[in-house]
XYZ file of N, CA and C in Angstrom:
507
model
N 114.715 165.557 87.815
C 114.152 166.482 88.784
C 113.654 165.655 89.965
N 113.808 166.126 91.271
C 113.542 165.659 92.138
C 112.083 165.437 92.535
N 111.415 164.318 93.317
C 110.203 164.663 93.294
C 109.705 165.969 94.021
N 110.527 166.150 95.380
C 110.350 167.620 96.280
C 110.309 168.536 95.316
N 111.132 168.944 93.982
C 110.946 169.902 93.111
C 109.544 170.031 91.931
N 109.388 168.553 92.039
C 108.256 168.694 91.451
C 107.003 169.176 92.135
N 106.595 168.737 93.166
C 105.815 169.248 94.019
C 105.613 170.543 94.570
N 107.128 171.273 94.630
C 107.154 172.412 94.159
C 106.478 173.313 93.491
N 107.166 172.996 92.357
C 107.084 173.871 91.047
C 105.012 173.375 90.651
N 104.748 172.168 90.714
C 103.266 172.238 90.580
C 102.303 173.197 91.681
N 103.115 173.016 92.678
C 101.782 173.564 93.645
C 102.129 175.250 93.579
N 103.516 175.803 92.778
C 103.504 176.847 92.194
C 102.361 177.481 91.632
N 102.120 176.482 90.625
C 101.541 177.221 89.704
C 100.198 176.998 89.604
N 99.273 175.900 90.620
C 98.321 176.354 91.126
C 97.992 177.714 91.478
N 99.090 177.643 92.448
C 98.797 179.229 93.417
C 98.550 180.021 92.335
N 99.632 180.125 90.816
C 99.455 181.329 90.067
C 98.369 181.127 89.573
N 97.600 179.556 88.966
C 96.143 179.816 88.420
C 95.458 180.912 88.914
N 95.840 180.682 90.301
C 93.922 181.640 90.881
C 94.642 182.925 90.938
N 95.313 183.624 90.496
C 95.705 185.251 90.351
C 95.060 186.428 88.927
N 94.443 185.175 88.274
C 93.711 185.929 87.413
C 92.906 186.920 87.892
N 92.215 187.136 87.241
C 91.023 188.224 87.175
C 89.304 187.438 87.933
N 89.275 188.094 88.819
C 88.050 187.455 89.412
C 86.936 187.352 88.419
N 86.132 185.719 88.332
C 85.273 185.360 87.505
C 83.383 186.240 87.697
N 83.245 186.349 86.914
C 81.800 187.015 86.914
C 81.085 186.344 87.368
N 80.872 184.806 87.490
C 80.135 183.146 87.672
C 80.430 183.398 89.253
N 79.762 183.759 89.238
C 79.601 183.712 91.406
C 78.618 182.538 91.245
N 79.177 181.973 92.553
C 78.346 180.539 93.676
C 77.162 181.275 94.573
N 75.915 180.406 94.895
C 74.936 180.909 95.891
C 74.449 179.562 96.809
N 74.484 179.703 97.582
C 74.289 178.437 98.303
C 73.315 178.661 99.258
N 72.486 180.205 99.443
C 71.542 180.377 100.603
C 69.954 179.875 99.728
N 69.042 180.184 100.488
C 67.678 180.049 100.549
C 67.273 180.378 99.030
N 66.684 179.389 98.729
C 66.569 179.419 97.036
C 65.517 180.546 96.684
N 65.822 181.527 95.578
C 64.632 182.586 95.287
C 63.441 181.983 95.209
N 62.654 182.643 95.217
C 60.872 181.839 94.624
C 60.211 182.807 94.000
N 60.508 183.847 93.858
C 59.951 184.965 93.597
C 61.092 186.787 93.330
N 60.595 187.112 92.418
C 61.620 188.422 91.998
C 60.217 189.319 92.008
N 60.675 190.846 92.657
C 59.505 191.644 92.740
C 60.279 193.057 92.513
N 59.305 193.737 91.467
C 60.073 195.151 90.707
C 59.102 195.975 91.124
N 59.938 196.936 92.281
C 59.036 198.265 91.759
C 59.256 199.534 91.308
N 59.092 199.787 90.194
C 59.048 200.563 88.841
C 59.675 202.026 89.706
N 58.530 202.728 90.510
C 58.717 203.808 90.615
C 59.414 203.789 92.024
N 60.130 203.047 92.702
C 60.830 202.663 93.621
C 62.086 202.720 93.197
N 61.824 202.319 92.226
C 63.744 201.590 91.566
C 64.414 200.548 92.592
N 63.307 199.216 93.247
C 64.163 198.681 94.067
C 63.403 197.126 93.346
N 64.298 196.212 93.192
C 64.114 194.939 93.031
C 64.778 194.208 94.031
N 63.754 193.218 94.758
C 63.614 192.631 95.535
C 63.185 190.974 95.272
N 64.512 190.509 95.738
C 64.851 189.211 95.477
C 64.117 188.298 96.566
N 62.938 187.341 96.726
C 62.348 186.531 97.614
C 62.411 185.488 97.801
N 62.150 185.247 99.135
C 62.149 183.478 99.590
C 61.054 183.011 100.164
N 59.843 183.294 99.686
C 58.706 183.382 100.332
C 58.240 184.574 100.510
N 58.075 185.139 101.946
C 57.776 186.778 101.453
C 58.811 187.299 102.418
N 60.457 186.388 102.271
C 61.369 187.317 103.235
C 61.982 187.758 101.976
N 62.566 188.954 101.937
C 63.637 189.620 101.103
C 65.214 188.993 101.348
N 65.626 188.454 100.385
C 66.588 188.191 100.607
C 67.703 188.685 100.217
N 67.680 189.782 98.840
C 68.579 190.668 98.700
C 67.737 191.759 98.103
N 67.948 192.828 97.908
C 67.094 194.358 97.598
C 68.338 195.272 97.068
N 68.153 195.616 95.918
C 68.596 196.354 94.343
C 68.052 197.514 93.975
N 69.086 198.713 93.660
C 68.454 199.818 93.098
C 68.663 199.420 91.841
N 67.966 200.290 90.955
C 68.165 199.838 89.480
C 68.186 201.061 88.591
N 68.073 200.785 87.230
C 67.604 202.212 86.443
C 66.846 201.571 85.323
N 66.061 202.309 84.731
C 64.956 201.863 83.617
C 65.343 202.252 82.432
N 64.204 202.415 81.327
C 64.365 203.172 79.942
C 63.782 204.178 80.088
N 64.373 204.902 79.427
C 64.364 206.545 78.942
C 62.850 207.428 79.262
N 61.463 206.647 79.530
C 60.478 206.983 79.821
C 59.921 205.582 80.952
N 60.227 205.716 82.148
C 59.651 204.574 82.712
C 58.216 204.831 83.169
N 57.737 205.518 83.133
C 55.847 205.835 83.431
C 55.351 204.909 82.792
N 54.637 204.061 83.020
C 53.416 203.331 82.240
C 53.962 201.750 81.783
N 53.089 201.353 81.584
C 53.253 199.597 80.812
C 54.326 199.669 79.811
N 54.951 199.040 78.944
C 55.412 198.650 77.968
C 54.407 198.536 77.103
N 53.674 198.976 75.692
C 52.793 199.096 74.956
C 53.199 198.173 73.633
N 54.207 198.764 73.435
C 54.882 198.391 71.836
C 56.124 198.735 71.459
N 56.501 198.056 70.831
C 58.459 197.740 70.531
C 58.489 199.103 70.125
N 60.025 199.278 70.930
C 60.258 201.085 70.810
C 59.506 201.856 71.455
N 59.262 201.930 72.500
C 58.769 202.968 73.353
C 59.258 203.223 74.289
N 60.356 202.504 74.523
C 61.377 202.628 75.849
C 61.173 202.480 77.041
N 59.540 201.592 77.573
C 59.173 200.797 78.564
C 59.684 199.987 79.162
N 59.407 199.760 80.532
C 59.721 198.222 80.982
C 58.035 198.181 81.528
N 58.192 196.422 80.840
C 56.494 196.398 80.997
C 56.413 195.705 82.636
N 55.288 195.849 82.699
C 53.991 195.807 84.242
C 53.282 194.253 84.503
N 53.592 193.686 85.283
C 52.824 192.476 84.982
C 53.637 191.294 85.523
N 53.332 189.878 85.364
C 53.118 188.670 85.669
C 54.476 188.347 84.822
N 55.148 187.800 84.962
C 56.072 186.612 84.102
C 57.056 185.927 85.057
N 58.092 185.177 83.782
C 59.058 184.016 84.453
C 60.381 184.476 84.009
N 61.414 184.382 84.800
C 62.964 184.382 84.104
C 63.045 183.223 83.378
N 63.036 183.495 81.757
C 62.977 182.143 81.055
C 64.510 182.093 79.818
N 65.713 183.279 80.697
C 66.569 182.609 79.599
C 67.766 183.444 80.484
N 69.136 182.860 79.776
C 70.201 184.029 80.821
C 71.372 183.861 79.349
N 71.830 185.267 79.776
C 72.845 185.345 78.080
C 74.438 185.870 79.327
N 74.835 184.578 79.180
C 76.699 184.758 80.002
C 76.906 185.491 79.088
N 77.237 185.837 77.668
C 78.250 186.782 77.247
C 77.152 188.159 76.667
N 76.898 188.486 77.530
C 75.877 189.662 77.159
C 76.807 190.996 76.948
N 76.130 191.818 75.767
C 76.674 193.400 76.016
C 76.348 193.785 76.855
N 75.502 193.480 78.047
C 75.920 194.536 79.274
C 75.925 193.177 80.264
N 77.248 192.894 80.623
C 77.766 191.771 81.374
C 77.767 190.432 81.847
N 76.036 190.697 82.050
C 75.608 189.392 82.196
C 73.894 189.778 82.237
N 73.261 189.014 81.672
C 71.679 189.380 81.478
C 71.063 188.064 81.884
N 69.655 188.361 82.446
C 68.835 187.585 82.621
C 67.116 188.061 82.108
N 66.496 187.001 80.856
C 65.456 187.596 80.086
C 64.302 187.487 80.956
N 63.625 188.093 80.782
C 61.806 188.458 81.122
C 61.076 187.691 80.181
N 60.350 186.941 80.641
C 58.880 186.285 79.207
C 58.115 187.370 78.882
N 58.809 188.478 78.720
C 57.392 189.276 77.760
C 58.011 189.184 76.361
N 56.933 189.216 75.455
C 55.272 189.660 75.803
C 54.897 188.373 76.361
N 53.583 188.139 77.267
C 53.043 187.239 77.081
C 51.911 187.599 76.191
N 50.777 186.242 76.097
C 49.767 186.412 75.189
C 48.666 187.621 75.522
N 48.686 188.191 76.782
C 47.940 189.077 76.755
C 48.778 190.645 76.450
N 49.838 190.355 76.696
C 50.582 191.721 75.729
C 50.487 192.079 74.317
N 50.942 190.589 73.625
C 50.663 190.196 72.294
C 49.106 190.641 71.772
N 47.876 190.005 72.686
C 46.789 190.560 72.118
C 46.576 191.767 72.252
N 47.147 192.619 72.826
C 46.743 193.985 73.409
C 47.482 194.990 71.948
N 48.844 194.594 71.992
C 49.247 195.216 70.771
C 48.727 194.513 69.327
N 48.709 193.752 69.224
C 48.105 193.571 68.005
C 46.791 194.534 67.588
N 45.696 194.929 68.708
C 44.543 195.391 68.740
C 45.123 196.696 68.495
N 45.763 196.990 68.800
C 46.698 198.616 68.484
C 46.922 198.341 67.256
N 47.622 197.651 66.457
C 48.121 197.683 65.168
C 49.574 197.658 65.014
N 50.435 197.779 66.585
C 51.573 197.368 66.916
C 52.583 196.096 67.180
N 53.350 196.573 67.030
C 54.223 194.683 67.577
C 54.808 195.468 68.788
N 54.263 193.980 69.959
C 54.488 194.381 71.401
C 56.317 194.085 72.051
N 56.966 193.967 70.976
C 58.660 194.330 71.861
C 58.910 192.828 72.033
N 60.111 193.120 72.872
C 60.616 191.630 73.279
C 62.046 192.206 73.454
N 62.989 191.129 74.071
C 64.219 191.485 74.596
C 64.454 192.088 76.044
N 63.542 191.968 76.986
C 63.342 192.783 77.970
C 64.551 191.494 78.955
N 65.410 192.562 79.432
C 66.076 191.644 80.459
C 66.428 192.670 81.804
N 67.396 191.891 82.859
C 67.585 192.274 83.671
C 69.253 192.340 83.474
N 69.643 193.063 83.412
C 71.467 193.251 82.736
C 72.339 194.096 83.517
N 73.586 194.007 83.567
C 74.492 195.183 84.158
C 74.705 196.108 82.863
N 76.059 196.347 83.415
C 76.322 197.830 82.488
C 77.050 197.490 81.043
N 77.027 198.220 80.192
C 77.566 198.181 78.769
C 78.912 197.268 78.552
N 79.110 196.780 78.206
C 80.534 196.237 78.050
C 81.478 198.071 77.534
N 82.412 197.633 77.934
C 83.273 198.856 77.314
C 84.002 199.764 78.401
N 82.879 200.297 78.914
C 82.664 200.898 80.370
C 83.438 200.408 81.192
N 84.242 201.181 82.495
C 84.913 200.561 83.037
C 84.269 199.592 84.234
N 84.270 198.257 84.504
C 83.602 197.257 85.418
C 83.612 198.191 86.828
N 83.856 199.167 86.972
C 83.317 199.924 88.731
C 82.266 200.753 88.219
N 82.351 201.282 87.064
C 81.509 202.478 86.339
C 80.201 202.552 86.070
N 79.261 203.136 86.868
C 77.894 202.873 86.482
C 77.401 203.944 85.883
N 76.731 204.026 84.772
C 75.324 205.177 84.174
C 74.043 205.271 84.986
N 74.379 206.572 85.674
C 72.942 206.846 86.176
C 72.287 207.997 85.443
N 70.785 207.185 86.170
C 69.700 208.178 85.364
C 69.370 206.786 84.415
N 68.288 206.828 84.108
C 67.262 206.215 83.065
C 67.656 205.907 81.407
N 68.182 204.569 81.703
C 68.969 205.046 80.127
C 68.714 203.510 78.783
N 67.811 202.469 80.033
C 68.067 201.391 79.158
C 66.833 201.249 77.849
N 66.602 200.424 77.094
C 65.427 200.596 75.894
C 64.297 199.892 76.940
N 64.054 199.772 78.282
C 63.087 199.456 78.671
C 63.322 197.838 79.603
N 64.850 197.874 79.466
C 65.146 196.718 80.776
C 65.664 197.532 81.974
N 65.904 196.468 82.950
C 66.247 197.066 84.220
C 67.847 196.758 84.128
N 68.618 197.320 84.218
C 69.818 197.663 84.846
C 70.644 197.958 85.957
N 71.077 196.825 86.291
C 71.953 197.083 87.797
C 73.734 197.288 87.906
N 73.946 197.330 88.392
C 75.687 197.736 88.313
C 76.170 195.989 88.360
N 77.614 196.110 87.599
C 77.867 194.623 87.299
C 77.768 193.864 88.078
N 78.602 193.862 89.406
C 78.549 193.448 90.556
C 77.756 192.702 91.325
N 76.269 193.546 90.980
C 74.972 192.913 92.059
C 74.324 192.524 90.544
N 74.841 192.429 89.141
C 74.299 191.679 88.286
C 74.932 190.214 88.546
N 76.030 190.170 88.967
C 76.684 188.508 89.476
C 75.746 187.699 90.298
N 75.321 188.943 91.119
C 74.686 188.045 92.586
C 73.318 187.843 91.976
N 72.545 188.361 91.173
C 71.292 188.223 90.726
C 71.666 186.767 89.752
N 72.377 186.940 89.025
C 72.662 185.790 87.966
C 73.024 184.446 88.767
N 73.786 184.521 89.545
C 73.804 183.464 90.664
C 72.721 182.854 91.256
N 71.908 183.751 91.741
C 70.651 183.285 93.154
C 69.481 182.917 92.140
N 69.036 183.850 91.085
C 67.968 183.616 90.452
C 68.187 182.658 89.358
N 66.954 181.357 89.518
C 67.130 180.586 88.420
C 66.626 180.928 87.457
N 66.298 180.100 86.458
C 65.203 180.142 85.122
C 64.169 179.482 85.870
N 62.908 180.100 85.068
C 61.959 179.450 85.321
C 60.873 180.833 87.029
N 61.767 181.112 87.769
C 61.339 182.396 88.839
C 60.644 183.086 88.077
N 59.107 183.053 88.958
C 57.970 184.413 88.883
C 59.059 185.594 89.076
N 58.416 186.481 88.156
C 59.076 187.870 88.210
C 57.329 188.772 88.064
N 57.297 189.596 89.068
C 56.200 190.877 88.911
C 56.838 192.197 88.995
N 56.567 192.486 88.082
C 57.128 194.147 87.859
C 55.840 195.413 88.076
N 55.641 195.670 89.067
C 54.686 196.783 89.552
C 55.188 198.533 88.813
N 53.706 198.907 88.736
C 54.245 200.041 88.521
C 55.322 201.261 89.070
């Protein structure tokens, strides 16, 4: 084979590599987050760089979003202070990023109830299964926030581990 044919036929099939299916792993290269800010009865999460907004999200909650998160199974998203302290690439709903609750003052609060205060709270797209344009609206998650897959890429991208997250009522 000639080398012209080889050069060819390789830079072929480059080209065909990238015809797959666009990757979920999006790049971010602007102004690093410092801060994630939820508001509950807004339904808008707001991605920060100081106190500029740098991207702004509708969302949907769990099944009763009024009030704190109390205790596992109540279908809350809780109120309060924390950090993005984990991210799950092969998540059932596309791509997730976790919340540190409980912290210790959640923990003491339910315990004083006689409850166990939850856990699993993330920030996720939509169900696996579902078709990737297809969103569920209306209030449907056990008490995480839910965004459509799409602007779950760009969140999973921009926001590191370790980002203050406040979730207002």
């Amino acid at each position: 084979m000639s080398r012209r044919n080889l050069l060819l036929g390789g830079t072929a099939l480059i080209g065909l590599a990238g015809c797959g299916a666009p990757s979920k792993f999006r790049k971010y290269k602007g102004p690093r987050v410092t801060r994630v800010l939820v508001y509950k009865s807004e339904r808008k999460l707001y991605l920060m760089h100081g106190d500029k907004a740098l991207r702004v999200f509708d969302f949907e909650l769990g099944g009763d979003p009024v009030g704190p998160k109390m205790m596992e199974g109540d279908g809350k998203t809780p109120e309060g202070t924390y950090r993005i302290d984990r991210r799950n690439p092969n998540s059932s709903y596309h791509l997730s990023i976790g919340i540190s609750y409980p912290n210790e003052m959640d923990k003491a609060r339910a315990e004083a109830m006689g409850v166990r205060p939850g856990g699993d709270i993330f920030i996720h797209g939509q169900p696996r299964g579902i078709d990737g344009r297809a969103y569920i609206d209306g209030d449907w998650t056990a008490g995480c926030i839910a965004v459509p897959n799409r602007e779950m890429e760009d969140i999973y991208a921009m926001v590191p581990d370790g980002t203050p997250i406040t979730l207002f009522p």
